[in-house]
Short mmCIF file of C-alpha atoms in Angstrom, two decimals:
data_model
loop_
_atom_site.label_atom_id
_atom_site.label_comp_id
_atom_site.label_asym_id
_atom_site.label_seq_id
_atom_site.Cartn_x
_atom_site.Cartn_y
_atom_site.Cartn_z
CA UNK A 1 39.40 18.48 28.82
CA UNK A 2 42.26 16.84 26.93
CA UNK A 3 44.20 20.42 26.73
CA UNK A 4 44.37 20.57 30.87
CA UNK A 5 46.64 17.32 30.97
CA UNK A 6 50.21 18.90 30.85
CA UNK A 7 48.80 21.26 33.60
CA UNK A 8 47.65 18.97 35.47
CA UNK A 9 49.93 16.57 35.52
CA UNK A 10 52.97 19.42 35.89
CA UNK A 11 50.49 20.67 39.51
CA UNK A 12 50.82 16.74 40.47
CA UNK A 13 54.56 16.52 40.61
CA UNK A 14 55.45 20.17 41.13
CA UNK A 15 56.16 19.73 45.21
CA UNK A 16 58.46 16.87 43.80
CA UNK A 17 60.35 19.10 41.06
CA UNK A 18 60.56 22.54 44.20
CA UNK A 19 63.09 25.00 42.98
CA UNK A 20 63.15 23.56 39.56
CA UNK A 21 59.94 25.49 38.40
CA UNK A 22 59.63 29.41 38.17
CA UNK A 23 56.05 30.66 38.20
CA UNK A 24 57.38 33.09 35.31
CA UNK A 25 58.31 30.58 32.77
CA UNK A 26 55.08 28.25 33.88
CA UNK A 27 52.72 31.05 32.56
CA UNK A 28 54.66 31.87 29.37
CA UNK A 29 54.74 27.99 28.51
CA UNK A 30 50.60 27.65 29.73
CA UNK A 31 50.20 31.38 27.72
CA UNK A 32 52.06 29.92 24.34
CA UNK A 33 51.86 26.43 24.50
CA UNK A 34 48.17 26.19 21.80
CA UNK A 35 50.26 28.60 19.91
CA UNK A 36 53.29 25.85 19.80
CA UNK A 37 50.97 22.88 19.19
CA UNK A 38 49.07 24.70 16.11
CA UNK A 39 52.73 25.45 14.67
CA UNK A 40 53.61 21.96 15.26
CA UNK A 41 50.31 20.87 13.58
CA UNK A 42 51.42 22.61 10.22
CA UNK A 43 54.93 22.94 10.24
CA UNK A 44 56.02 19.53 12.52
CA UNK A 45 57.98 20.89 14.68
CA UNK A 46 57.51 19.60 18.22
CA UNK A 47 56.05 21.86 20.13
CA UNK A 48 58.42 21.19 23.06
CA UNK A 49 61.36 22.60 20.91
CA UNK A 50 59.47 25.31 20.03
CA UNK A 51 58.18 26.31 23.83
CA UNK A 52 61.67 25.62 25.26
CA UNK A 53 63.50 28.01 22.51
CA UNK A 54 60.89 30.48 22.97
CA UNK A 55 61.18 30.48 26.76
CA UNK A 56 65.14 30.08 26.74
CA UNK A 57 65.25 32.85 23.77
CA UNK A 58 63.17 35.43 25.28
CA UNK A 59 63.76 35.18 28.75
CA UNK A 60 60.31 33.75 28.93
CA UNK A 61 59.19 37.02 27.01
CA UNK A 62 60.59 39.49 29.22
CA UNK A 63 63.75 40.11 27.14
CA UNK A 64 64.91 43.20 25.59
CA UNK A 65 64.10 41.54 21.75
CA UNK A 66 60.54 40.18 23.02
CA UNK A 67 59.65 43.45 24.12
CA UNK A 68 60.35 45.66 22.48
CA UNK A 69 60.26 43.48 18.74
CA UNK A 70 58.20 40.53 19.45
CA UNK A 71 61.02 38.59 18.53
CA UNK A 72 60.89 35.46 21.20
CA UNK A 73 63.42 33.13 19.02
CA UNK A 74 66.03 35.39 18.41
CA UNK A 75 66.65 35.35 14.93
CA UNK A 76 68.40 37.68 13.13
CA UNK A 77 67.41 39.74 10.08
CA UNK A 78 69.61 38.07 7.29
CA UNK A 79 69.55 38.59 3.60
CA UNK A 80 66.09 37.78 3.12
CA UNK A 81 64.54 39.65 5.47
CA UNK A 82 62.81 42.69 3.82
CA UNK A 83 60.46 43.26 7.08
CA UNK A 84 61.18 46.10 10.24
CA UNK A 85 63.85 45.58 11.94
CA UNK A 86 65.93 46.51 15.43
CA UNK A 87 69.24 46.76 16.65
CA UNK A 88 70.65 44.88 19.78
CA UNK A 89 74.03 43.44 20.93
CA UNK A 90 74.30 39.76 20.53
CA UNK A 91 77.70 37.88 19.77
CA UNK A 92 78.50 40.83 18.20
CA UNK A 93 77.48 44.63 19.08
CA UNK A 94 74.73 46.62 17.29
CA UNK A 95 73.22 43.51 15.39
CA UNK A 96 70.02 43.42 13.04
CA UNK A 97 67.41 41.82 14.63
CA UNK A 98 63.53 40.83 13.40
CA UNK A 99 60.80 42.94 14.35
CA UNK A 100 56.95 41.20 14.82
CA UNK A 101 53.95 43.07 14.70
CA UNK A 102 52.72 39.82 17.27
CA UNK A 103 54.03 37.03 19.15
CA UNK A 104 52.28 35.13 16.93
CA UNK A 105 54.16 36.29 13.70
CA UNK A 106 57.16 35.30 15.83
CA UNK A 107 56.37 32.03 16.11
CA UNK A 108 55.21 31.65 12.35
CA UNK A 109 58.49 32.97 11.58
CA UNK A 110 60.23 30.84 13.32
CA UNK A 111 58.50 27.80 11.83
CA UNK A 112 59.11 29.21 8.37
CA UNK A 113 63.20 30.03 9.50
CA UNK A 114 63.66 26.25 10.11
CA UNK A 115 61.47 24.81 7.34
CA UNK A 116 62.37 26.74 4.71
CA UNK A 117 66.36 26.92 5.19
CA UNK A 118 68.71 23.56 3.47
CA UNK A 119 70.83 23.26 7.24
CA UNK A 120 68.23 22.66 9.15
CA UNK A 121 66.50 20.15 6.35
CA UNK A 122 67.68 16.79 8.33
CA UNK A 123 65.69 18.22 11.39
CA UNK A 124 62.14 17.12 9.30
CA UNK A 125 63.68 13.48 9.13
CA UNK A 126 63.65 12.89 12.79
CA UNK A 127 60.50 11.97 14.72
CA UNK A 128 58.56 14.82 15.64
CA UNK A 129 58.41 13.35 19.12
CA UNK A 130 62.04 12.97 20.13
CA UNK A 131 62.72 16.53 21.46
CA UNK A 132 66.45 15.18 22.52
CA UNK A 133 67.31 14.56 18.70
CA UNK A 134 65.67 17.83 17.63
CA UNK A 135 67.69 19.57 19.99
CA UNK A 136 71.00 18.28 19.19
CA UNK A 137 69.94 18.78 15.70
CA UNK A 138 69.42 22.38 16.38
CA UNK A 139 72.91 23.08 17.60
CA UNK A 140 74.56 20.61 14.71
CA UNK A 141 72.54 22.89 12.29
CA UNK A 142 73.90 25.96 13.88
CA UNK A 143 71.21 27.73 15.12
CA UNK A 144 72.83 28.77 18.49
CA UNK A 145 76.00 29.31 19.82
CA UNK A 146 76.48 28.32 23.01
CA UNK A 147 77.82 24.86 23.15
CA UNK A 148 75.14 24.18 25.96
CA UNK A 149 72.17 24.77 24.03
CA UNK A 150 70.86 21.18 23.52
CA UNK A 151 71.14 20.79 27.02
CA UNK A 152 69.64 23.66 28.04
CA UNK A 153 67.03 22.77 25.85
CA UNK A 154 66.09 19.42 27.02
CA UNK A 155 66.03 20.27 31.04
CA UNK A 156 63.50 22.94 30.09
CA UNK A 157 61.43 20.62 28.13
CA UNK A 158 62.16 17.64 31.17
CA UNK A 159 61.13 19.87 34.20
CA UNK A 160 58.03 21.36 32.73
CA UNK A 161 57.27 18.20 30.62
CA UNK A 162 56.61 19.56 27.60
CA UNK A 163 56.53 16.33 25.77
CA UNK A 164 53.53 16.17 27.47
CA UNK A 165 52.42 18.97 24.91
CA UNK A 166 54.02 17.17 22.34
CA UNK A 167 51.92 14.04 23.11
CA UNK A 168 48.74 15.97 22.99
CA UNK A 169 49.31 17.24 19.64
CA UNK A 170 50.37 14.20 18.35
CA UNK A 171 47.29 11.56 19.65
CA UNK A 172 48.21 8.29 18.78
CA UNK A 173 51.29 8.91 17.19
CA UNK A 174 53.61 8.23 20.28
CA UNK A 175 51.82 4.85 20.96
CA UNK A 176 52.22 3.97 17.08
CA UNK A 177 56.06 4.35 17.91
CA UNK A 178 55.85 0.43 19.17
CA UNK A 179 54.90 -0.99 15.53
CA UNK A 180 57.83 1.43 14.06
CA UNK A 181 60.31 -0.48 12.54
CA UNK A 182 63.99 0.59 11.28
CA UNK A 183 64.85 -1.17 7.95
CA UNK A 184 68.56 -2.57 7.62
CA UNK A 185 68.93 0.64 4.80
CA UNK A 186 67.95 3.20 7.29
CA UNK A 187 64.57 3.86 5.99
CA UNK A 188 61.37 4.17 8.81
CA UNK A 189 58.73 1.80 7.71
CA UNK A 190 55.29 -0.10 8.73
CA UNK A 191 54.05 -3.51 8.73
CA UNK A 192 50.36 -3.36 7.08
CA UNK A 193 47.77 -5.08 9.27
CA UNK A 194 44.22 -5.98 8.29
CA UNK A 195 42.11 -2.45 8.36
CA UNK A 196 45.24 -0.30 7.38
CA UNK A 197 44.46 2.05 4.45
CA UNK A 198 47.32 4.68 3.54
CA UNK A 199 45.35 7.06 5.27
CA UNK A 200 44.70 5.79 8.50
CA UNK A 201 48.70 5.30 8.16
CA UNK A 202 48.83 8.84 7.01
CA UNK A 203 47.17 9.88 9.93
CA UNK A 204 48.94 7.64 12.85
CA UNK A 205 52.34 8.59 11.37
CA UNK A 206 51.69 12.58 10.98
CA UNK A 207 52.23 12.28 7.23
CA UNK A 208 50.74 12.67 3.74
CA UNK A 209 49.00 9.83 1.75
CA UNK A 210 50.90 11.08 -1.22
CA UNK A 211 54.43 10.87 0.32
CA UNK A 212 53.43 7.38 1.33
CA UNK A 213 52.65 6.71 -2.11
CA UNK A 214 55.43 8.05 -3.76
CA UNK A 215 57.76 6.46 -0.68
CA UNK A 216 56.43 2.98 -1.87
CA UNK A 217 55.93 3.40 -5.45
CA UNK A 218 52.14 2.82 -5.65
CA UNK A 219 48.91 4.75 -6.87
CA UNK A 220 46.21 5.07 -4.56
CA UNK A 221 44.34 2.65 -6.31
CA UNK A 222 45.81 -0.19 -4.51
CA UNK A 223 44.81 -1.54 -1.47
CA UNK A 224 46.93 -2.46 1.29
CA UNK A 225 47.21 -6.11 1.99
CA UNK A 226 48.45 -7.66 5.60
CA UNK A 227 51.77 -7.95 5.56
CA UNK A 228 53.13 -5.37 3.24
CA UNK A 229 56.10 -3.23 3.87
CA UNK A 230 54.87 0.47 4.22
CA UNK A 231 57.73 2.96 4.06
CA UNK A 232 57.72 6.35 5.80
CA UNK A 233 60.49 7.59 4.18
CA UNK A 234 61.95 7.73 0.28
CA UNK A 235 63.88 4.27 -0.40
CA UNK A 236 67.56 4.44 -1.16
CA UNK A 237 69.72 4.05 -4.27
CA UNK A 238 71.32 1.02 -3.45
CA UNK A 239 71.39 -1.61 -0.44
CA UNK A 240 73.62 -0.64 2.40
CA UNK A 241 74.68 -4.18 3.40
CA UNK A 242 73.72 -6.66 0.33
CA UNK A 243 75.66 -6.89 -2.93
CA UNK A 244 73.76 -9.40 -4.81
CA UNK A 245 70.27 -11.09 -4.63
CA UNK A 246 69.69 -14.61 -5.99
CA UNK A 247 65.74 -14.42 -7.35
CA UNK A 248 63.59 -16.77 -5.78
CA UNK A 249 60.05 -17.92 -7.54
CA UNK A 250 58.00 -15.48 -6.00
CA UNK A 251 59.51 -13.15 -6.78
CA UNK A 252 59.36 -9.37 -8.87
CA UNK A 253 61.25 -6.45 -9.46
CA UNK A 254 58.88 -4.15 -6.80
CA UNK A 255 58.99 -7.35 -4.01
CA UNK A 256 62.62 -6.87 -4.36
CA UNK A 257 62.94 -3.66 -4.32
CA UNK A 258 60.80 -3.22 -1.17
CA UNK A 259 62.41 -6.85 0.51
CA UNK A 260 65.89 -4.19 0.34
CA UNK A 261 64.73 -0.65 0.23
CA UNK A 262 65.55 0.07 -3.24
CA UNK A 263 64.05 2.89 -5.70
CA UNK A 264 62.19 0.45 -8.50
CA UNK A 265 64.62 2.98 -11.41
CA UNK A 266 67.96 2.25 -9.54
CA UNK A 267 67.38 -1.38 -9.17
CA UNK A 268 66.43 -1.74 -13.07
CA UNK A 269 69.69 0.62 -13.70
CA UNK A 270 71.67 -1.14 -11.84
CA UNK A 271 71.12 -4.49 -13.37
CA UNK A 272 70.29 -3.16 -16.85
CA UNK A 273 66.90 -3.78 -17.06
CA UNK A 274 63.83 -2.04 -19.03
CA UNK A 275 60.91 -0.51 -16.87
CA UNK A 276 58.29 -3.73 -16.66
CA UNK A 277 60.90 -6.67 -17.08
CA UNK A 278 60.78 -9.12 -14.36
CA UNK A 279 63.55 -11.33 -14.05
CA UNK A 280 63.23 -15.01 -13.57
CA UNK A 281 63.86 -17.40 -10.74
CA UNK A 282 67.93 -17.84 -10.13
CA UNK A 283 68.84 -14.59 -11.70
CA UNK A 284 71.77 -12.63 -9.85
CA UNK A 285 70.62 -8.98 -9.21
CA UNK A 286 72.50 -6.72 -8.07
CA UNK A 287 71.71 -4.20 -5.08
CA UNK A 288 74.97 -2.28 -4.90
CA UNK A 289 77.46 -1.01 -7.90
CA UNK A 290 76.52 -2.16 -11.48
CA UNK A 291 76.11 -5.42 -13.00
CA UNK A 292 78.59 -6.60 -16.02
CA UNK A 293 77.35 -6.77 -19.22
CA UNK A 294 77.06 -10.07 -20.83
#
């Protein structure tokens, strides 16, 4: 039953939304939309994008392109592109276009355009649920050029309420957003409570228990305690705010180094240190440049 929310919740307030809603682009979204989440599933990209592209792209499948290619995001052939291919004026006349054998290849395709290719890389470092940053993202990256596009984006995704979609696909993730924390060195991170395992935080974050382990510098053999700093993303090189840290008691090297966000290797480089030395209470380390040599 979960799969007839979005419907049901767009029939609730479509007498409030009138004009706003064509019956044309309602049954591509409610056609495509399992196709979107399943996408989303492996390749995190919200589903909400992908639907509102799709829609905006290919006229809501009636285009030209979508007909006649099965190509519903638009993309052109470039370099790489070894598959058939069709011809059609874009921003330029007589352009090489993608050809699909399914809609379905068109979406993979898509997913693999955006994953696979270094601009659109900082895309997979914002949350999968905010469709607004993806968007802008998209146009920064340069996947369209109409100077519109986010926009036109986001009011598809806001009158149909694909987020909705997203929300589905994602479970608990959007209600996990209220323990998300921002560190001071722009890294995402997690305070451990009692029952957290790096799986269960695999699993409410949409990530991998290895990236958490790598992100935090631990082997699965240890056990998360109450309390601990769990990052979602790689630390940084260096603080962003904090030159130097005066050692307290309780203190280590990997304490430190989560306390500011630092890679364990950068903060031993930076303060000439061996791998394994701990440094004792009152030391100056330092968390940004180099420290002198004595």
């Amino acid at each position: 039953m979960k799969h007839l929310l979005w419907l049901i919740s767009l029939l609730l307030t479509w007498p409030l939304m009138g004009q706003n809603l064509n019956k044309r682009r309602l049954e591509y979204i409610q056609k495509h939309k399992l196709l979107a989440i399943e996408e989303m599933k492996t390749y995190k990209i919200p589903a909400s994008i992908k639907l509102a592209q799709a829609a905006l792209e290919s006229a809501d499948g009636t285009s030209v392109l979508a007909v006649k290619a099965n190509n519903h995001f638009g993309i052109k052939c470039h370099r790489e592109w070894d598959g058939p291919t069709v011809y059609h004026d874009d921003d330029q006349k007589n352009e090489c276009f993608r050809k699909y054998k399914s809609v379905e290849e068109s979406y993979r395709d898509h997913s693999l355009f955006l994953s696979e290719r270094q601009r659109y890389r900082k895309l997979f470092s914002l949350p999968i649920y905010d469709y607004k940053a993806w968007a802008y993202g998209l146009k920064d990256a340069g996947y369209a050029t109409n100077p519109r596009y986010p926009e036109l984006l986001i009011k598809i995704i806001e009158d149909y309420q694909l987020y909705i979609i997203d929300q589905e696909a994602l479970g608990s993730l959007v209600v996990s957003e209220k323990r998300l924390k921002y560190h001071e060195n722009r890294i995402k991170y997690v305070i451990a409570v009692a029952g957290d395992t790096w799986e269960s935080i695999a699993e409410e974050f949409d990530t991998k228990v290895e990236y958490l382990l790598k992100y935090n510098e631990h082997n699965y053999t240890y056990a998360l305690q109450p309390g601990d700093i769990v990052f979602l993303q790689p630390k940084r090189c260096r603080a962003r705010k904090v030159k130097t840290y005066t050692v307290k008691p309780e203190d280590d090297m990997y304490k430190i180094s989560q306390q500011f966000g630092i890679k364990l290797k950068y903060l031993y480089k930076r303060n000439h240190m061996k791998a394994g030395e701990q440094p004792k209470p009152g030391d100056v380390l330092y968390l940004r440049g180099y420290k002198k040599n004595d």
